[in-house]
PDB file of C-alpha atoms in Angstrom:
ATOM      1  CA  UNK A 122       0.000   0.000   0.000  1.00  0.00           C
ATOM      2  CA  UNK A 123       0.898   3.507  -0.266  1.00  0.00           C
ATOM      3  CA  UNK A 124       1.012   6.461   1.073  1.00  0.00           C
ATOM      4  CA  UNK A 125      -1.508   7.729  -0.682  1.00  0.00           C
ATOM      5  CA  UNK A 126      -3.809   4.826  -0.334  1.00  0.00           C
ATOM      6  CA  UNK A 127      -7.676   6.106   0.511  1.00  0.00           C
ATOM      7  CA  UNK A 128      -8.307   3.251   2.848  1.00  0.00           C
ATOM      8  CA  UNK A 129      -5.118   4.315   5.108  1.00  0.00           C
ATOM      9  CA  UNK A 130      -6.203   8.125   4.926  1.00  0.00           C
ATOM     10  CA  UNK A 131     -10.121   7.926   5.700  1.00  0.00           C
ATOM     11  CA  UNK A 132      -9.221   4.782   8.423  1.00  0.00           C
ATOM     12  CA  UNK A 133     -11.383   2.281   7.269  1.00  0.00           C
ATOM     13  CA  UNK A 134      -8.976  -1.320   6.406  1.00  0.00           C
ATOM     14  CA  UNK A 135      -7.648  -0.185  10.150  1.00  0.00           C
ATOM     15  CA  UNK A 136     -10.931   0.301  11.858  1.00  0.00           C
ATOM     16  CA  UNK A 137     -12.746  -2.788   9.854  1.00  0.00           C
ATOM     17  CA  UNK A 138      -9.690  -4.684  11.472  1.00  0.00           C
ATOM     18  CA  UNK A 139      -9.523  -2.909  15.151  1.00  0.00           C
ATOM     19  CA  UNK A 140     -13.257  -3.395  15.263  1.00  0.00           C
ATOM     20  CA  UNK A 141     -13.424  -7.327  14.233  1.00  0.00           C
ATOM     21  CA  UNK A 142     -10.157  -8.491  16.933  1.00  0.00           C
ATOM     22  CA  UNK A 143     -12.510  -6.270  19.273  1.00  0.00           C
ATOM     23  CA  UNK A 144     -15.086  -7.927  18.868  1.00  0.00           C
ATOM     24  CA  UNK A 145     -13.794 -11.276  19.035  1.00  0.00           C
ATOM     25  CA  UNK A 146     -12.368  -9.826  22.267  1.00  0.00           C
ATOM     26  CA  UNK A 147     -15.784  -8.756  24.018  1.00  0.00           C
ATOM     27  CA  UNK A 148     -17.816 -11.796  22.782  1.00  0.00           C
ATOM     28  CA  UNK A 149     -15.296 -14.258  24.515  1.00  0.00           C
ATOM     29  CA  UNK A 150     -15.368 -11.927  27.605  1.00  0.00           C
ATOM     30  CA  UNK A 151     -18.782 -11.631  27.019  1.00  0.00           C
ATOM     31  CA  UNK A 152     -18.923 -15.475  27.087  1.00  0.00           C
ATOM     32  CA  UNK A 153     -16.472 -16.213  29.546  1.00  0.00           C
ATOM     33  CA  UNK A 154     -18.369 -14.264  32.390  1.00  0.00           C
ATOM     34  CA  UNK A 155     -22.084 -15.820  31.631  1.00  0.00           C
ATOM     35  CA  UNK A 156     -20.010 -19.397  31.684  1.00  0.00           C
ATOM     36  CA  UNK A 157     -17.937 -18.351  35.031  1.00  0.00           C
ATOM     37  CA  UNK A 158     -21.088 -16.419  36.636  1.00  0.00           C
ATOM     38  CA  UNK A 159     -24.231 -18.816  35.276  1.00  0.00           C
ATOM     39  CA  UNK A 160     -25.975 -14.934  34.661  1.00  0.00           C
ATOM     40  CA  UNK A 161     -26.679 -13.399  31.246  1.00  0.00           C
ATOM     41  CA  UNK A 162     -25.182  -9.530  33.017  1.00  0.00           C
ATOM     42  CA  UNK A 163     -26.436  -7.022  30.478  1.00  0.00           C
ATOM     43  CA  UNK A 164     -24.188  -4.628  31.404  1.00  0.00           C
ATOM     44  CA  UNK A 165     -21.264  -6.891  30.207  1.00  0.00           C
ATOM     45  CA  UNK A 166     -23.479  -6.731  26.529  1.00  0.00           C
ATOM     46  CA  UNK A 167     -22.652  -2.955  26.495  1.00  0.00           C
ATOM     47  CA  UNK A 168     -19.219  -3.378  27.560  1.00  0.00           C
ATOM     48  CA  UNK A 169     -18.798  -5.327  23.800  1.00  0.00           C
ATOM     49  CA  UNK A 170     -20.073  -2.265  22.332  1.00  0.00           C
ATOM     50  CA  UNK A 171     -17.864  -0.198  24.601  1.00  0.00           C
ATOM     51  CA  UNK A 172     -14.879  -2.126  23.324  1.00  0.00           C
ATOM     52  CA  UNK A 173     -15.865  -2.170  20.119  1.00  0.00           C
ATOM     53  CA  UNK A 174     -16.052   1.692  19.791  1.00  0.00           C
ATOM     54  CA  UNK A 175     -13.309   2.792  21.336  1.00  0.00           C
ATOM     55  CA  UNK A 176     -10.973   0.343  19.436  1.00  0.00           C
ATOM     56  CA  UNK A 177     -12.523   1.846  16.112  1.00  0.00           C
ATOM     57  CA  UNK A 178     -11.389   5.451  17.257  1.00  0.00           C
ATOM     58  CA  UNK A 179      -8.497   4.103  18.136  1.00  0.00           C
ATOM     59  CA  UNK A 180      -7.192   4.302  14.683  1.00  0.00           C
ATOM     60  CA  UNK A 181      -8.596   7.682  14.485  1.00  0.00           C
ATOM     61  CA  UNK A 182     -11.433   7.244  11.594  1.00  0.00           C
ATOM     62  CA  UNK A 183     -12.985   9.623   9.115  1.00  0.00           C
ATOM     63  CA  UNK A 184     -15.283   6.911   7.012  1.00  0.00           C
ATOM     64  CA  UNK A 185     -18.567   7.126   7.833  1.00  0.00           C
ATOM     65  CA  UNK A 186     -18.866   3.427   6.856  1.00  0.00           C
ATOM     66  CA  UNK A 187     -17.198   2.589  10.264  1.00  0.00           C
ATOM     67  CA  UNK A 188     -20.313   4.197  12.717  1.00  0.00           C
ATOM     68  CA  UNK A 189     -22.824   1.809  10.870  1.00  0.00           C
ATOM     69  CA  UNK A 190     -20.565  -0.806  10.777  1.00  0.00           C
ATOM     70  CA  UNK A 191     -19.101  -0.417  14.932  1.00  0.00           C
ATOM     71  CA  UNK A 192     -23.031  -0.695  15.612  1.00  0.00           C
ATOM     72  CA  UNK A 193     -23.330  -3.998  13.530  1.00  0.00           C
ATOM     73  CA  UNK A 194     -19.838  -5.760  15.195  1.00  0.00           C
ATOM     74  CA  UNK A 195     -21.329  -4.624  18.735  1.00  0.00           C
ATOM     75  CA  UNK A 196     -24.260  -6.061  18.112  1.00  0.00           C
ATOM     76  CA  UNK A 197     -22.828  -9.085  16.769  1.00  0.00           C
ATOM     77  CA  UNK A 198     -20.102  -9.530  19.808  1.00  0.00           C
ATOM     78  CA  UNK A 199     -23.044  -9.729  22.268  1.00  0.00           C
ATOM     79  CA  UNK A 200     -25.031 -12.370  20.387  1.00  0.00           C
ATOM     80  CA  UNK A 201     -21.906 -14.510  20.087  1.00  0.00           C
ATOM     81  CA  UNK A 202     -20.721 -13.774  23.608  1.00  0.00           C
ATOM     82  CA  UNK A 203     -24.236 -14.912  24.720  1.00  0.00           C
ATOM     83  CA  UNK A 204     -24.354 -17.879  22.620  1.00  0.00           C
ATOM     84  CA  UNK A 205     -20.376 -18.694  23.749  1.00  0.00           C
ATOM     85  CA  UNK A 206     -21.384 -18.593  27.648  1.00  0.00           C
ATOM     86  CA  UNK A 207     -25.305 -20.308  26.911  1.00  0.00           C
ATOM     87  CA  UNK A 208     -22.705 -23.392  25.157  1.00  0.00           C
ATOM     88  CA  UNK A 209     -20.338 -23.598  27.998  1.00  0.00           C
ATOM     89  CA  UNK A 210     -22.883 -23.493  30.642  1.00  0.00           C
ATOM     90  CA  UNK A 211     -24.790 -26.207  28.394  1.00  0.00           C
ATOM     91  CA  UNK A 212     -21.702 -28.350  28.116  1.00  0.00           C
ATOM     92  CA  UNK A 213     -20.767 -27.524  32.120  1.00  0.00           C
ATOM     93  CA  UNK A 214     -24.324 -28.784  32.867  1.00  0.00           C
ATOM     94  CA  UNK A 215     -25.220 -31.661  30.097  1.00  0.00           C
ATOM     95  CA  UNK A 216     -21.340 -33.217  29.964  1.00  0.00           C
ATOM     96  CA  UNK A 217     -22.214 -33.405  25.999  1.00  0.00           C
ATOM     97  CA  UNK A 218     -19.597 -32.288  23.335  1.00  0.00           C
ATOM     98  CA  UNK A 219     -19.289 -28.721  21.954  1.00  0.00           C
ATOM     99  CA  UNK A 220     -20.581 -29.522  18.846  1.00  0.00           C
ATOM    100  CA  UNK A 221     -23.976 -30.830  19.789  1.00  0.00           C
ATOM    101  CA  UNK A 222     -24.062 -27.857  22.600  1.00  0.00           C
ATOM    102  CA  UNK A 223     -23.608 -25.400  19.540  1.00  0.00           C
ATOM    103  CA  UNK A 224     -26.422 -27.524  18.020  1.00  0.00           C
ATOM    104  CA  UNK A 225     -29.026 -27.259  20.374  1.00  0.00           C
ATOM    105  CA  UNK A 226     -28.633 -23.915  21.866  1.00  0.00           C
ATOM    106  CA  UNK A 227     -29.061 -22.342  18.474  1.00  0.00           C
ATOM    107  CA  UNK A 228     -31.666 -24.502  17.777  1.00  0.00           C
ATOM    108  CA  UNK A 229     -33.320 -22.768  21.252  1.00  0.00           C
ATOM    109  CA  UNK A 230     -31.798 -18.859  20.842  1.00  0.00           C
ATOM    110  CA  UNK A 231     -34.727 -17.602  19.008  1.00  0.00           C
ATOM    111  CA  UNK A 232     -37.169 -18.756  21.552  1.00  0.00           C
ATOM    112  CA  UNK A 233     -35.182 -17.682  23.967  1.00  0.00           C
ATOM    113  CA  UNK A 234     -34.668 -14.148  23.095  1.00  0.00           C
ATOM    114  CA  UNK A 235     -38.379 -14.126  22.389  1.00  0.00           C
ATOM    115  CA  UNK A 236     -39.028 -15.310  26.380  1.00  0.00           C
ATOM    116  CA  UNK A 237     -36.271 -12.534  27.114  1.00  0.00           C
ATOM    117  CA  UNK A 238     -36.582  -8.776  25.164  1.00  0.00           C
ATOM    118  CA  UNK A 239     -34.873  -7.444  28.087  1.00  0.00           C
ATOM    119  CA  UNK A 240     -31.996  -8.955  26.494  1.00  0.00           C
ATOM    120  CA  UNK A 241     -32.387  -7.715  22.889  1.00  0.00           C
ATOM    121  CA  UNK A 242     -32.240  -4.235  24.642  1.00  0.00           C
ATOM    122  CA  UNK A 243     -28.768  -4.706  26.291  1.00  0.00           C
ATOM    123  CA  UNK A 244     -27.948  -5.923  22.384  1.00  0.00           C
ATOM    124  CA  UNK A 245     -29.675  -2.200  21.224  1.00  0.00           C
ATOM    125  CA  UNK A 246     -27.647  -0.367  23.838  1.00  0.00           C
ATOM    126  CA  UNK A 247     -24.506  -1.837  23.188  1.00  0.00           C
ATOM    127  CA  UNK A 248     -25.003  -1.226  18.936  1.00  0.00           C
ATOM    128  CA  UNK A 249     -25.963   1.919  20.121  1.00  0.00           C
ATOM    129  CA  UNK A 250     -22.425   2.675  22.341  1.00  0.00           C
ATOM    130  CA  UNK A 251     -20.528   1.372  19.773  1.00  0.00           C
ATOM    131  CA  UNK A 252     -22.088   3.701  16.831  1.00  0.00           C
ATOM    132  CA  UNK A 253     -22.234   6.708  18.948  1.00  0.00           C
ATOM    133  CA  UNK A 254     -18.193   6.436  19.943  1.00  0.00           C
ATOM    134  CA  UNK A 255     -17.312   6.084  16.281  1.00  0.00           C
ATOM    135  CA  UNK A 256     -20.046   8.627  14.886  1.00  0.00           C
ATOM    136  CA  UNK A 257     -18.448  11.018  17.291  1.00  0.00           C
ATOM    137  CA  UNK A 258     -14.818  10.608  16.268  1.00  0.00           C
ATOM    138  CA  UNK A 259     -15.262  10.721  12.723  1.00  0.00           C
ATOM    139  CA  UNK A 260     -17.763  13.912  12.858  1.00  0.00           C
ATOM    140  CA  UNK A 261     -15.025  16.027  14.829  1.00  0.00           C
ATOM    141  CA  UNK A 262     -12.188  14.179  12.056  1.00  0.00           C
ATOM    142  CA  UNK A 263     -14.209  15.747   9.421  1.00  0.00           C
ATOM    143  CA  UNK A 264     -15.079  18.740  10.938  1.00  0.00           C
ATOM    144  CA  UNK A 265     -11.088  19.525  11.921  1.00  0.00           C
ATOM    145  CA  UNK A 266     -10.685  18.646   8.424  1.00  0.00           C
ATOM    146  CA  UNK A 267     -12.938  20.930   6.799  1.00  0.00           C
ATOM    147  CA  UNK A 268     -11.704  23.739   9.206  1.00  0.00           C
ATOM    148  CA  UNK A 269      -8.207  23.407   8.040  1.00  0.00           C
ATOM    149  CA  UNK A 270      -9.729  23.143   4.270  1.00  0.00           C
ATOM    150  CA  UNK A 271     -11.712  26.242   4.716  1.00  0.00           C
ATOM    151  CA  UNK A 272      -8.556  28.223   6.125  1.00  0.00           C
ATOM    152  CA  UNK A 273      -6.511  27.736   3.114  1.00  0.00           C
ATOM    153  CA  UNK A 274      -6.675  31.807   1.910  1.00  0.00           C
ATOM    154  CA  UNK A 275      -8.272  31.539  -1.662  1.00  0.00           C
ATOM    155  CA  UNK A 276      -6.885  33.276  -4.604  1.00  0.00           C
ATOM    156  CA  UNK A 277      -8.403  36.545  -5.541  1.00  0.00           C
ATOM    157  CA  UNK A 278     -10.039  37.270  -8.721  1.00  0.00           C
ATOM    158  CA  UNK A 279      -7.529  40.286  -9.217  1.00  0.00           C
ATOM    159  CA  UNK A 280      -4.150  38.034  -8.465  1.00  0.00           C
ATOM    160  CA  UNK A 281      -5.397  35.641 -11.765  1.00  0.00           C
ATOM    161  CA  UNK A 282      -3.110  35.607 -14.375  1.00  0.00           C
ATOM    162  CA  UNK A 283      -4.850  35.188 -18.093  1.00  0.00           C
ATOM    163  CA  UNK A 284      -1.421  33.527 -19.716  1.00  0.00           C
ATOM    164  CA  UNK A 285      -3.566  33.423 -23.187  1.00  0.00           C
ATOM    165  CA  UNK A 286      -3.783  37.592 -23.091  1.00  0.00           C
ATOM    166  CA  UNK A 287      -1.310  39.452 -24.371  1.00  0.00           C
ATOM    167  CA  UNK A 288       0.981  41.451 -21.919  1.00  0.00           C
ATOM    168  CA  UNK A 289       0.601  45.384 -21.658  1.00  0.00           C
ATOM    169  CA  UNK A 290       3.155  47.119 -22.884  1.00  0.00           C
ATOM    170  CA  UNK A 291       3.765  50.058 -19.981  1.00  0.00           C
TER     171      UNK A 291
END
């Protein structure tokens, strides 16, 4: 790549990346406590979107691809964190193999987020922390950037040259 590669100047390869090992990250936290703990703690839901956002501004954005797109992966890390510690506790509790714990507690996810909205909320809120972190960072990026545009002193219509005019004579 080089230096004048758009995806380097505007963030987004970095932040895409940042935001997916992230994400990773808070879904096996995520996991690891609800396994550790037996409880589904919301709170730990919006830490994934917490993590989430604030490794996406780590690389210090301007796409605003990556506020749409932290809300989606912080979503996304709580789900999997949920369905991570839901397997565990399955395998902890059944003594069957991971594969047939995957198996059976997707096959029972959609009823049970339908017995438990409260959870889909935590899921909202944490989409919600991660957009807002990015959305922030990459409005004040643009809006330094356009302030430094802006202060660039224009040429005046008197100081253009016309180089197909003959020169005056004094």
């Amino acid at each position: 790549m080089t230096d004048n590669d758009p995806h380097l100047a505007n963030g987004l390869l970095p932040g895409i990346i940042a935001g997916l090992l992230a994400t990773v990250a808070g879904a096996a936290a995520y996991g690891a406590l609800i396994a550790f703990s037996g409880y589904e703690i919301g709170f730990a839901a919006i830490g994934v979107g917490l993590l989430v956002g604030l490794a996406m501004i780590a690389v210090r954005p301007t796409s605003p691809v990556l506020p749409p797109l932290a809300a989606f992966l912080s979503l996304a890390g709580a789900a999997l964190g949920q369905i991570a510690g839901a397997v565990i506790v399955w395998v902890r509790l059944s003594g069957e193999d991971y594969g047939s714990a995957v198996v059976r507690v997707l096959d029972a996810f959609p009823e049970a987020l339908g017995s438990d909205p409260v959870a889909l909320l935590f899921w909202v809120v944490a989409a919600y922390a991660g957009f807002s972190f990015v959305n922030r960072r990459v409005k004040a990026a643009r809006e330094a950037h356009d302030a430094r545009a802006s202060s660039v002193p224009q040429p005046d219509e008197a100081d253009r040259v016309n180089y197909f005019e003959p020169k005056k004579q004094p």
